[in-house]
Short mmCIF file of C-alpha atoms in Angstrom, two decimals:
data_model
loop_
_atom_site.label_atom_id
_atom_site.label_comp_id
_atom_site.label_asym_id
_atom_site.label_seq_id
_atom_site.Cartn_x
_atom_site.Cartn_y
_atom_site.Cartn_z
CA UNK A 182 0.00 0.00 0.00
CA UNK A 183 1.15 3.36 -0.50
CA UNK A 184 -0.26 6.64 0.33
CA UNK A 185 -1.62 9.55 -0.95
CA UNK A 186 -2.76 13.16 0.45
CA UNK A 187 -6.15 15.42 -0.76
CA UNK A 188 -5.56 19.14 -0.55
CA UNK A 189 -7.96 21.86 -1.59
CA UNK A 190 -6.58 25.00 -3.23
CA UNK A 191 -7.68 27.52 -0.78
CA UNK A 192 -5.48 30.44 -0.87
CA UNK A 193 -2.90 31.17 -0.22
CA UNK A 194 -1.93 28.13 -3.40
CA UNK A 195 1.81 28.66 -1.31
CA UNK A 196 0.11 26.63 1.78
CA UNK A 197 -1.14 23.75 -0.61
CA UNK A 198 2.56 23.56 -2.57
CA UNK A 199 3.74 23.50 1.42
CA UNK A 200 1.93 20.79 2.15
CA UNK A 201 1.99 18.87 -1.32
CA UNK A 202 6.26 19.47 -0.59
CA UNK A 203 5.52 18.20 3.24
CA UNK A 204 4.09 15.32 2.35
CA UNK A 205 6.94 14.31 -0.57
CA UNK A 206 9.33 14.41 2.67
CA UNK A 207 7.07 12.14 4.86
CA UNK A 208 6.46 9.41 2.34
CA UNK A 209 3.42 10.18 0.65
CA UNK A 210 3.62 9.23 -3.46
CA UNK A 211 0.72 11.61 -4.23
CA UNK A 212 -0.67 14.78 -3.97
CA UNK A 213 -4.14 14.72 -5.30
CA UNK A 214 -6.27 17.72 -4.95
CA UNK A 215 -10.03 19.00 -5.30
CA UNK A 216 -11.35 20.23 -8.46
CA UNK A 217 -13.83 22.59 -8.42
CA UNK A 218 -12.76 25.57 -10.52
CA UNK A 219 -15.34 28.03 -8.53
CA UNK A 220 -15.33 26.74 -5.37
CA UNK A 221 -11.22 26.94 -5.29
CA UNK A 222 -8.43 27.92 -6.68
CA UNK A 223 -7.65 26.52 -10.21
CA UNK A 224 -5.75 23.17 -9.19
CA UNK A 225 -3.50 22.80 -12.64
CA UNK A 226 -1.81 26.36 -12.36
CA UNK A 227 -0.82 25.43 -8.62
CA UNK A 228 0.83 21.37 -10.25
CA UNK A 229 2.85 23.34 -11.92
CA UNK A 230 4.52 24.68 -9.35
CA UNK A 231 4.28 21.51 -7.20
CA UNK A 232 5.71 19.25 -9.51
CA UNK A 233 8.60 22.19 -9.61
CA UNK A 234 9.59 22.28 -6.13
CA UNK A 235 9.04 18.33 -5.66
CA UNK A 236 11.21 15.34 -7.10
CA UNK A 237 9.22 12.20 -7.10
CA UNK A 238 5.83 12.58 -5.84
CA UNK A 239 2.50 12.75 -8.65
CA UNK A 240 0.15 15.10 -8.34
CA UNK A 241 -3.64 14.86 -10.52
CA UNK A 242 -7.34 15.66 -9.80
CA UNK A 243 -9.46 14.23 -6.70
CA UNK A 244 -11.66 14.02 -9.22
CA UNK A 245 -12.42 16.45 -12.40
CA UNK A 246 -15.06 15.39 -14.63
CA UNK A 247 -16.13 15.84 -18.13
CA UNK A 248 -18.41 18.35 -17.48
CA UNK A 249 -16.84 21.37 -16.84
CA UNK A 250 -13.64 20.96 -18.68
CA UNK A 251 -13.08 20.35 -22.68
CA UNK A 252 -11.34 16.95 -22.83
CA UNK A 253 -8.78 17.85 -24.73
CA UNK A 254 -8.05 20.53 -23.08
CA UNK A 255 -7.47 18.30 -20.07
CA UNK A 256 -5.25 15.96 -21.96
CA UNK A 257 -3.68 18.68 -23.30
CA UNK A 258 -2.78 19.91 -19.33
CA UNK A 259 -1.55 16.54 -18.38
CA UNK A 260 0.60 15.76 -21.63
CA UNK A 261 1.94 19.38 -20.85
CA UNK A 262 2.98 19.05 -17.14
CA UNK A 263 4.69 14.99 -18.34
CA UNK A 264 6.39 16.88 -20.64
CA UNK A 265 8.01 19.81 -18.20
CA UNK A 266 8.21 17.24 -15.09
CA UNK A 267 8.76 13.71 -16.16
CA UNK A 268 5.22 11.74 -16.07
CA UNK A 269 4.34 12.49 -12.76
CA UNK A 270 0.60 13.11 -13.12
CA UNK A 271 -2.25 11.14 -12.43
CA UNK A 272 -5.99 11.36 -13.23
CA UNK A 273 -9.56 10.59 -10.79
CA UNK A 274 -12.40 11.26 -12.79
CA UNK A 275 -16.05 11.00 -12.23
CA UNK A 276 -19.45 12.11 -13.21
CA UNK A 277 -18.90 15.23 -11.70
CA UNK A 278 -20.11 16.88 -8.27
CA UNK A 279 -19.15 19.97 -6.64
CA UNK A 280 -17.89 21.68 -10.38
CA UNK A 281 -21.14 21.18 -12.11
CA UNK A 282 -23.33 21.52 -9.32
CA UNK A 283 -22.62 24.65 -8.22
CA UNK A 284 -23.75 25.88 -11.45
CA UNK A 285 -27.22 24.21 -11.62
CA UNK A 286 -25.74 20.91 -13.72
CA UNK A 287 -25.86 17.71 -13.82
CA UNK A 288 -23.62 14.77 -13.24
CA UNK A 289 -22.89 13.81 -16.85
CA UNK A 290 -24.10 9.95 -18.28
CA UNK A 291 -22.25 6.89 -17.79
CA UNK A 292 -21.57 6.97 -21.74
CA UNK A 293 -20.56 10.53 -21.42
CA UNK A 294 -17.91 9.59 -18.68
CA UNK A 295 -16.95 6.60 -20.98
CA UNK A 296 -15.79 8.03 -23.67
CA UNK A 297 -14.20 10.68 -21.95
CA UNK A 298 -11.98 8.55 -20.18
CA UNK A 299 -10.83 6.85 -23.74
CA UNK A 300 -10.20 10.40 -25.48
CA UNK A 301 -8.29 12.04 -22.51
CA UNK A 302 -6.20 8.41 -21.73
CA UNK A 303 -5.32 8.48 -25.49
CA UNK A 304 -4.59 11.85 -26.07
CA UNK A 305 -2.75 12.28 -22.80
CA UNK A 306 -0.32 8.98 -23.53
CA UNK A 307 0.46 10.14 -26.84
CA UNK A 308 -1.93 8.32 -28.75
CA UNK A 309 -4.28 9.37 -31.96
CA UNK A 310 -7.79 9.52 -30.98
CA UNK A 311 -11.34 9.50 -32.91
CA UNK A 312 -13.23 12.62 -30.99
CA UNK A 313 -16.45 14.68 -32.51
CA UNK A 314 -15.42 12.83 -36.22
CA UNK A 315 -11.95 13.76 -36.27
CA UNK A 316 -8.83 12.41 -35.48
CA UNK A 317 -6.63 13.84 -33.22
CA UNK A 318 -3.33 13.77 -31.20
CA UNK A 319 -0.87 16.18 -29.87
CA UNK A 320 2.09 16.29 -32.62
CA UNK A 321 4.61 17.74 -29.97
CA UNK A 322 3.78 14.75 -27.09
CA UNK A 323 6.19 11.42 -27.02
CA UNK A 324 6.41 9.04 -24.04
CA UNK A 325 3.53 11.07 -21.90
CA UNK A 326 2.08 8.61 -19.16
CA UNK A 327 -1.10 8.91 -17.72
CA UNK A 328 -3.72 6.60 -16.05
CA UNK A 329 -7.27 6.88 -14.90
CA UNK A 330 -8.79 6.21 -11.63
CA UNK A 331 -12.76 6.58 -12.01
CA UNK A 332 -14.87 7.41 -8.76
CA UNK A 333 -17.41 6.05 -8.36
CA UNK A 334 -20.05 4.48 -5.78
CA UNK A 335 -23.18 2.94 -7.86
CA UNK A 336 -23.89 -0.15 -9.44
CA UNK A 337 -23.56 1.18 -12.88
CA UNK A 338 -20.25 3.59 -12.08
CA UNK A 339 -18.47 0.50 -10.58
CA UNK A 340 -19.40 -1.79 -13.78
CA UNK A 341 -17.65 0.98 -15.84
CA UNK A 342 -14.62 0.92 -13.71
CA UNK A 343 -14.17 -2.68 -13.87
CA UNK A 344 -14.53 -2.37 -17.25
CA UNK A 345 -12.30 0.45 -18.32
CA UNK A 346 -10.17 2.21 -15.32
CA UNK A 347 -6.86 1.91 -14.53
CA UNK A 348 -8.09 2.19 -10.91
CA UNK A 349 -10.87 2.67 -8.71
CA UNK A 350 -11.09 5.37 -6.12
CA UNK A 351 -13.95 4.65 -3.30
CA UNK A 352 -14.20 8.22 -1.00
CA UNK A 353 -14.88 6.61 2.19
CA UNK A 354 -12.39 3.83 4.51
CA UNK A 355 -15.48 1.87 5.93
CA UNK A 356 -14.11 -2.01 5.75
CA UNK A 357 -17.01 -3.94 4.91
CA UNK A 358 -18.35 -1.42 2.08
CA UNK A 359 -14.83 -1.76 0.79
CA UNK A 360 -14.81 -5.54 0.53
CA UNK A 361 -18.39 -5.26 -1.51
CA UNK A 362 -17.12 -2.60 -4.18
CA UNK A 363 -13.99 -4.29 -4.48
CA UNK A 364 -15.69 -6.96 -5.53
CA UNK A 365 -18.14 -5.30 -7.98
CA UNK A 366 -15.83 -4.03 -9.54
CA UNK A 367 -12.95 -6.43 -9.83
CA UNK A 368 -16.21 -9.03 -11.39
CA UNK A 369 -17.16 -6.37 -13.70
CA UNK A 370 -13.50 -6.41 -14.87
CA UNK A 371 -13.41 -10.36 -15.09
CA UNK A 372 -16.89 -10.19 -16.97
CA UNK A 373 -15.52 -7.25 -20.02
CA UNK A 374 -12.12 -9.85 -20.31
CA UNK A 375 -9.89 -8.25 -18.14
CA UNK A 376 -7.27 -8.82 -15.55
CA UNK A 377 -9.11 -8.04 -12.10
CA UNK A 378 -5.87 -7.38 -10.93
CA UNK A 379 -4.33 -4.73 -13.07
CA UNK A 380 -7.23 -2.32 -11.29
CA UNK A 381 -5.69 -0.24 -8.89
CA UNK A 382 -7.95 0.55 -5.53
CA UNK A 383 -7.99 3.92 -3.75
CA UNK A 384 -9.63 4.45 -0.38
CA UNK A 385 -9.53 7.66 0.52
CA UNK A 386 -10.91 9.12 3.67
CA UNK A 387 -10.32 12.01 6.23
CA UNK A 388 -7.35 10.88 8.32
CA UNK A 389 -7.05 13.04 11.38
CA UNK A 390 -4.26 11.77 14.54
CA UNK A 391 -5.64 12.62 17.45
CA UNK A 392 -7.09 11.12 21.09
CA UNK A 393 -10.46 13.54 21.13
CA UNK A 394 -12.86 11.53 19.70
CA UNK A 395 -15.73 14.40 19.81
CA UNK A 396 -13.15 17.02 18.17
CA UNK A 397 -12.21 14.34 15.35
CA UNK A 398 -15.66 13.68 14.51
CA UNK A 399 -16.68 16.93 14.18
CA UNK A 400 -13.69 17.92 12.20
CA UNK A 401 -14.36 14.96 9.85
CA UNK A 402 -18.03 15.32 9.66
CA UNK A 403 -17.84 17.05 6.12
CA UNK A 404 -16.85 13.99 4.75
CA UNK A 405 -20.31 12.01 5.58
CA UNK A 406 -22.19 15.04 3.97
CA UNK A 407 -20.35 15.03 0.98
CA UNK A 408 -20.65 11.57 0.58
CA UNK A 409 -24.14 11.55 1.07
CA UNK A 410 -24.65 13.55 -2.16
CA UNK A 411 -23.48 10.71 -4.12
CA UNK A 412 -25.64 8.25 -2.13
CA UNK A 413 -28.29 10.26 -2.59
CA UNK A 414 -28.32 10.26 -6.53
CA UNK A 415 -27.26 5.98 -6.16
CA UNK A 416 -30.77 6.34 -3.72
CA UNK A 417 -33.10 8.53 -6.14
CA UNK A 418 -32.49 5.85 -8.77
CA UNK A 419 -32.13 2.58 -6.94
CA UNK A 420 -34.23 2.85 -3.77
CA UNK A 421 -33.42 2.95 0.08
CA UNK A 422 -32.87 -0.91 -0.35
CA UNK A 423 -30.91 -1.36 -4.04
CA UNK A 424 -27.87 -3.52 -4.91
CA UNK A 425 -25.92 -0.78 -2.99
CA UNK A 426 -25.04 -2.11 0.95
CA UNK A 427 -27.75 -0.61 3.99
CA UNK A 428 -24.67 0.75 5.51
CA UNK A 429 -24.10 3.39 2.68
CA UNK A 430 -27.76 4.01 2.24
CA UNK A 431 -29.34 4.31 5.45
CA UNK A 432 -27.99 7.35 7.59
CA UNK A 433 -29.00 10.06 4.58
CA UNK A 434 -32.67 9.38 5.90
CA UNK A 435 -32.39 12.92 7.78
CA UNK A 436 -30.56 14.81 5.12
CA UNK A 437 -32.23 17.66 4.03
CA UNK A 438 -30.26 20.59 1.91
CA UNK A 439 -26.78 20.54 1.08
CA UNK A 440 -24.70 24.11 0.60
CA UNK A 441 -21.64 23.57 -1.60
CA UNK A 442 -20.28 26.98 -0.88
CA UNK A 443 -19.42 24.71 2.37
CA UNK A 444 -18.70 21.72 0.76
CA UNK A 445 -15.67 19.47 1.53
CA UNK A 446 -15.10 22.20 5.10
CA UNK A 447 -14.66 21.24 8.51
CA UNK A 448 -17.83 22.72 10.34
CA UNK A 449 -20.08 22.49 7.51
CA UNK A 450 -23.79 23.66 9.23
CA UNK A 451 -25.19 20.91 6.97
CA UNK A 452 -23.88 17.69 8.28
CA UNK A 453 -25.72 17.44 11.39
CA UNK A 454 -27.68 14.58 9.86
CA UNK A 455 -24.58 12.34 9.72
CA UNK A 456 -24.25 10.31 12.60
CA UNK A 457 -20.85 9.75 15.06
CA UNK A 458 -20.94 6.23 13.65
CA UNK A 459 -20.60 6.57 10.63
CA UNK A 460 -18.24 9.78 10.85
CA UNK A 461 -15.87 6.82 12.82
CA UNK A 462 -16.88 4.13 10.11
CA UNK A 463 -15.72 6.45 7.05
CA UNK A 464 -12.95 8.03 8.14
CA UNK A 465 -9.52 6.50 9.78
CA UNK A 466 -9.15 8.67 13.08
CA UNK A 467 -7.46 7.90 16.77
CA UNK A 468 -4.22 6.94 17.52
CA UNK A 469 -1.28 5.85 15.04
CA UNK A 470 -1.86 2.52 16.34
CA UNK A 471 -5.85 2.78 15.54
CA UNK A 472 -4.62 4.05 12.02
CA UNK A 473 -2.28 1.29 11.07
CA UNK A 474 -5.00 -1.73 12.46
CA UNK A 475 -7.94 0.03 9.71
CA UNK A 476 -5.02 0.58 7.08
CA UNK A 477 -4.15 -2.94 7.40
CA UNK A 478 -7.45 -4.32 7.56
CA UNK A 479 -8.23 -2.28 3.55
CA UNK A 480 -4.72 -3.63 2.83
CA UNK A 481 -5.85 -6.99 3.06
CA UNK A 482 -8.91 -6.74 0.71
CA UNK A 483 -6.19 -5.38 -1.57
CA UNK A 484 -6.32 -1.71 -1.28
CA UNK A 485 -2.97 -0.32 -3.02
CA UNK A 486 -3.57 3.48 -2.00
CA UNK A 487 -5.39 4.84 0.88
CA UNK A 488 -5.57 8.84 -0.09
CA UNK A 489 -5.70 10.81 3.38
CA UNK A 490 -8.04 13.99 3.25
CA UNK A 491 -6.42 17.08 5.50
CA UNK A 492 -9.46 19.08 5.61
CA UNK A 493 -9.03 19.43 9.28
CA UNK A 494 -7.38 21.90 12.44
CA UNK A 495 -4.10 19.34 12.60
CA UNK A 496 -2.78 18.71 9.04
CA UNK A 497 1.18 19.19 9.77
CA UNK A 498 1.06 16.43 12.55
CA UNK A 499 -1.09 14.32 11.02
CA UNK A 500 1.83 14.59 8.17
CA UNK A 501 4.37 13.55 10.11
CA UNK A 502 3.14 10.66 12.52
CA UNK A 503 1.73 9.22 9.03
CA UNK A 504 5.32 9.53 7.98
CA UNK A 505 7.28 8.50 11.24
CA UNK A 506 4.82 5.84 12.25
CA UNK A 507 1.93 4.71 9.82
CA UNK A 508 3.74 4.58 6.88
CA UNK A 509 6.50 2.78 7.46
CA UNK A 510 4.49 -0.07 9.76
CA UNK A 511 2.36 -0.69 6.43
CA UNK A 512 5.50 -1.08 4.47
CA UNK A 513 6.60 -3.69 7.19
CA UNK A 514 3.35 -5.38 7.61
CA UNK A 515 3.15 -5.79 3.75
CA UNK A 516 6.70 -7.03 2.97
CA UNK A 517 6.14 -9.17 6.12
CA UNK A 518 3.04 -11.11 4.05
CA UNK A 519 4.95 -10.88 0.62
#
């Protein structure tokens, strides 16, 4: 397993390339960030200057979407920053949240999302592409790496993984929800002739070292409400009681209204309906010790990346017990099984 950190661009961008450069010193291979163009700070100005003051660690979207950004355009960014840094960029993709919604869209279709992830893979490793009836590809890109981790939570969303991501990324570190997506998708991958295997899985979740319980929770909230605005599309069009597990279904009975201008914040008025348990069940809080036992536990339904959020009062010491103490007792635990 290795380890990633989410950072939204909130100004000033110097604090996020601080942290991005914090986190290359500590262990962490990537520095993923939101991407929500109105919400923050644009996130592909501020790689740019990450990737500058860094040597090794990637850096990509936590998750763009087709919506909101041309797709060549976005090939075009990553093909760009390979070029000037050495293929150290990374891509997380989904139907889109936060970017479009803000602006009274909508999520874009699974076929949207689909072909999107084909013309921006393509483009962005150098390849000709068929897009809108022409063919295309960047004349000045050679040897430009990129792959494709698709969000994603529903039945349909995890099919398409399976069947075309280079990974999956699953925004929330409950175990048992885990083992079932895993799963879903890793079939959906056997079923369209692939190698289950070659999918790379992403847990990400708020990580927060601390020893008050009441303070972590409330810090880590957010993450249940913004969650719950993906379960609550999976619930519109499945019902309370779907193919999707109780556990990520049931505690968005009380939710009401959502404000993004608060969205992915610490303190967010409009997570009250989330519950302690599942703020404890999503999120990897407590002690290094407490850390390392849920790490392992996603470890050993194969998890290769668990992506820390640091939208939280205690992000710089977080950093650095993940990078004195979690990180390297994964790295012994899994060379120990190996």
């Amino acid at each position: 397993m290795d380890f990633g950190v989410v950072l939204q661009t909130n100004p000033p961008a110097s604090r996020t390339v601080h942290l991005a450069k914090l986190a290359e010193q500590y262990g962490f291979s990537t520095a993923w960030t939101f991407d929500s163009h109105l919400l923050w700070q644009e996130p592909y100005v501020i790689y740019s200057k990450i990737l500058s003051e860094t040597h090794r660690i990637k850096v990509g979207p936590f998750v763009t979407n087709p919506a909101t950004r041309d797709w060549t355009v976005t090939a075009s960014i990553f093909a760009t920053l390979n070029e000037m840094y050495g293929n150290r960029t990374i891509c997380g993709i989904g139907r889109g949240d936060s970017a479009v919604r803000v602006t009274n869209g909508k999520p874009v279709t699974m076929a949207e999302l689909r072909e999107s992830i084909h013309v921006i893979r393509e483009l962005a490793n150098s390849r000709s592409v068929e897009y809108k009836g022409s063919q295309l590809q960047f004349p000045w890109s050679q040897g430009s790496e990129l792959d494709i981790w698709v969000a994603a939570y529903g039945p349909m969303a995890l099919k398409l993984t399976g069947e075309v991501g280079d990974g999956f990324i699953l925004q929330l570190a409950d175990v048992d929800i885990a083992k079932w997506m895993i799963k879903t998708v890793r079939d959906a991958a056997e079923a369209a002739g692939r190698d289950p295997m070659s999918i790379k899985f992403c847990v990400a979740a708020p990580m927060y070292i601390g020893d008050d319980w009441s303070h972590m929770r409330d810090q880590s909230r957010w993450f249940g409400g913004m969650v719950g605005n993906h379960v609550a599309d999976i619930v519109a069009k499945y019902g309370m009681h779907g193919t999707v597990p109780d556990a990520l279904t049931d505690y968005i009975r009380g939710r009401e209204s959502y404000d993004y201008n608060e969205h992915g914040r610490a303190g967010n008025t409009h997570t009250s309906f989330v519950p302690d348990e599942i703020v404890e069940r999503f999120c990897v809080l407590g002690s290094a010790d407490q850390h390392i036992a849920k790490l392992k536990e996603l470890a050993e339904l194969g998890v290769d990346q668990f992506a820390g959020y640091l939208q939280h009062d205690n992000k710089e010491e977080t950093l650095r017990v993940y990078g004195e103490t979690v990180i390297p007792a994964l790295s012994a635990h899994i060379t120990a099984k190996a």
